[in-house]
Short mmCIF file of C-alpha atoms in Angstrom, two decimals:
data_model
loop_
_atom_site.label_atom_id
_atom_site.label_comp_id
_atom_site.label_asym_id
_atom_site.label_seq_id
_atom_site.Cartn_x
_atom_site.Cartn_y
_atom_site.Cartn_z
CA MET A 1 1.22 7.11 16.46
CA HIS A 2 -0.47 8.91 18.61
CA GLY A 3 -1.53 8.29 22.56
CA LEU A 4 -5.32 6.68 21.86
CA MET A 5 -5.44 2.42 22.20
CA VAL A 6 -6.12 1.05 18.49
CA ALA A 7 -6.64 -1.80 17.29
CA VAL A 8 -3.88 -3.28 15.57
CA ARG A 9 -4.05 -6.16 12.22
CA TYR A 10 -1.49 -7.64 10.69
CA LEU A 11 -1.52 -6.97 6.91
CA PRO A 12 -0.29 -10.16 5.00
CA PRO A 13 0.75 -10.04 1.45
CA GLY A 14 -1.70 -10.56 -1.16
CA ALA A 15 -4.46 -8.89 1.48
CA LEU A 16 -6.49 -5.45 1.96
CA ILE A 17 -7.80 -3.97 5.20
CA ALA A 18 -10.41 -1.17 5.09
CA SER A 19 -12.03 0.59 7.90
CA ALA A 20 -14.35 2.86 9.10
CA GLU A 21 -12.55 2.36 13.12
CA PRO A 22 -9.62 3.87 14.04
CA LEU A 23 -6.78 0.65 12.79
CA GLU A 24 -3.78 0.71 13.06
CA VAL A 25 -2.07 -1.69 10.31
CA THR A 26 0.71 -3.28 9.69
CA THR A 27 3.04 -5.14 6.82
CA ILE A 28 6.41 -5.65 6.21
CA LEU A 29 7.40 -5.04 2.21
CA GLY A 30 9.76 -5.71 -0.03
CA SER A 31 9.39 -5.92 -3.40
CA CYS A 32 5.45 -5.57 -2.39
CA VAL A 33 3.89 -2.44 -2.50
CA SER A 34 1.12 -0.96 -0.32
CA VAL A 35 -1.10 1.54 -1.41
CA CYS A 36 -3.09 3.36 1.97
CA LEU A 37 -5.79 5.56 1.46
CA TRP A 38 -7.64 7.55 4.02
CA ASP A 39 -10.38 11.12 3.95
CA ALA A 40 -9.42 11.78 7.26
CA ASP A 41 -12.84 13.75 7.76
CA ALA A 42 -14.68 10.68 7.84
CA GLY A 43 -11.63 8.54 9.91
CA ILE A 44 -12.07 6.51 6.72
CA GLY A 45 -8.85 4.15 5.79
CA GLY A 46 -7.69 0.88 4.39
CA MET A 47 -4.66 -0.64 3.17
CA ASN A 48 -3.51 -3.50 0.51
CA HIS A 49 -0.47 -5.02 0.01
CA TYR A 50 -0.09 -6.48 -3.56
CA LEU A 51 3.20 -8.84 -4.82
CA LEU A 52 2.79 -7.98 -8.59
CA PRO A 53 2.23 -5.55 -10.88
CA THR A 54 -1.26 -7.09 -12.81
CA GLY A 55 -2.36 -10.51 -13.04
CA ALA A 56 -5.31 -12.52 -14.04
CA ALA A 57 -8.54 -12.00 -12.65
CA THR A 58 -8.90 -14.82 -9.94
CA GLU A 59 -9.85 -15.57 -6.97
CA GLN A 60 -6.60 -14.22 -5.69
CA ALA A 61 -7.06 -10.90 -7.26
CA GLN A 62 -5.77 -8.79 -4.63
CA ARG A 63 -2.37 -9.88 -5.45
CA TYR A 64 -2.26 -7.65 -7.75
CA GLY A 65 -1.84 -4.26 -8.29
CA ASP A 66 -3.88 -3.24 -10.33
CA ALA A 67 -6.73 -5.24 -9.24
CA ALA A 68 -6.19 -4.41 -4.72
CA ASN A 69 -6.24 -0.57 -5.74
CA ALA A 70 -9.46 -0.57 -7.19
CA MET A 71 -11.14 -3.18 -4.43
CA LEU A 72 -9.85 -0.60 -2.02
CA LEU A 73 -10.96 2.57 -3.54
CA GLU A 74 -14.04 0.48 -3.66
CA ARG A 75 -14.61 -0.62 0.40
CA VAL A 76 -13.24 3.11 1.67
CA LEU A 77 -15.61 4.64 -0.53
CA ALA A 78 -18.64 1.82 0.25
CA LEU A 79 -17.74 2.87 3.95
CA GLY A 80 -18.42 6.21 3.38
CA ALA A 81 -15.10 7.84 2.23
CA ASN A 82 -15.53 11.03 -0.25
CA MET A 83 -13.43 10.84 -3.68
CA ARG A 84 -12.69 14.29 -3.47
CA ARG A 85 -10.69 14.28 0.14
CA LEU A 86 -8.84 10.65 0.04
CA ARG A 87 -5.59 11.16 0.47
CA ALA A 88 -3.01 8.67 -0.23
CA LYS A 89 0.88 7.46 0.32
CA VAL A 90 2.20 4.54 -1.39
CA PHE A 91 5.23 2.45 0.16
CA GLY A 92 7.07 -0.58 -0.86
CA GLY A 93 8.82 -1.63 -4.47
CA ALA A 94 12.33 -2.30 -2.99
CA CYS A 95 14.45 -4.62 -5.33
CA VAL A 96 15.85 -6.55 -2.38
CA VAL A 97 17.46 -9.56 -4.65
CA LYS A 98 20.59 -7.87 -6.20
CA ALA A 99 20.59 -10.55 -9.14
CA PHE A 100 17.16 -8.80 -10.78
CA ARG A 101 19.22 -4.90 -11.07
CA ASN A 102 20.62 -5.29 -14.36
CA GLY A 103 18.36 -2.74 -16.43
CA VAL A 104 15.68 -4.21 -16.53
CA THR A 105 12.98 -2.96 -15.14
CA THR A 106 11.89 -4.76 -11.82
CA PHE A 107 8.60 -6.46 -10.50
CA ALA A 108 9.21 -3.89 -7.93
CA GLU A 109 9.16 -1.00 -10.78
CA ARG A 110 6.22 -2.00 -12.32
CA ASN A 111 3.97 -2.32 -8.86
CA ILE A 112 5.33 1.39 -7.52
CA ARG A 113 4.46 2.36 -10.83
CA VAL A 114 1.16 0.80 -11.26
CA ALA A 115 0.08 2.58 -7.84
CA GLN A 116 1.29 5.97 -9.10
CA GLU A 117 -0.75 5.76 -12.25
CA PHE A 118 -3.62 4.38 -10.34
CA LEU A 119 -3.94 7.38 -7.88
CA ARG A 120 -3.29 10.44 -10.81
CA GLU A 121 -6.25 8.36 -12.70
CA GLN A 122 -8.60 8.65 -9.99
CA ARG A 123 -6.98 11.93 -9.07
CA ILE A 124 -6.37 10.87 -5.48
CA GLN A 125 -3.74 13.40 -4.31
CA LEU A 126 -0.16 11.52 -3.18
CA VAL A 127 0.71 12.65 0.19
CA ASN A 128 3.74 10.79 0.63
CA GLU A 129 6.06 7.81 -0.62
CA ASP A 130 8.25 6.10 0.33
CA VAL A 131 9.18 3.39 -2.78
CA GLY A 132 12.06 1.60 -4.24
CA GLY A 133 15.97 1.08 -3.07
CA GLU A 134 17.00 -2.04 -1.76
CA ARG A 135 16.00 -2.23 1.89
CA GLY A 136 12.60 -3.72 2.92
CA ARG A 137 10.21 -1.44 5.47
CA LYS A 138 8.07 -2.28 8.34
CA LEU A 139 4.92 -0.02 7.58
CA ARG A 140 2.98 0.62 10.54
CA PHE A 141 -0.17 2.88 8.88
CA ARG A 142 -3.60 5.02 10.66
CA THR A 143 -6.62 4.08 8.74
CA ASP A 144 -8.52 6.89 10.99
CA ASP A 145 -5.23 10.11 9.76
CA GLY A 146 -3.53 8.29 7.57
CA GLN A 147 -0.26 8.36 9.56
CA ALA A 148 2.31 6.40 8.56
CA LEU A 149 5.36 4.88 10.60
CA LEU A 150 7.90 3.04 8.62
CA ARG A 151 11.20 1.49 9.47
CA TYR A 152 14.16 -0.04 6.81
CA VAL A 153 14.87 -3.66 7.31
#
């Protein structure tokens, strides 16, 4: 993260943030996934933090990857990001509970797949991902330039 002071916001599970102002968004991920989108030329970006791959369209739609990814894209475009310049990073999807690792596709794995498929369908270039494994992650993401700092927890 570079020297300019920017506002820092914590992103709780089931939420998303999009900003046209430089912002450092922090969150902690276990089996949840965060998709980070940004347009560096416009200085616009955002990040979501979803818990489950798919779900019913409710007032808590941001908790589900399919809705959270579409909503994030809609918000950054509404702020003025250019679809062709958008880049993406994906983080999270750890299988942190050993009991769930029994050969069955986990929520964590499905969360990752939902992100990857969404980006492929939207033709958004995925420039970096750190997904899967067994450890949680603390993530710091800059909305204006896409810088990400990751620490395992």
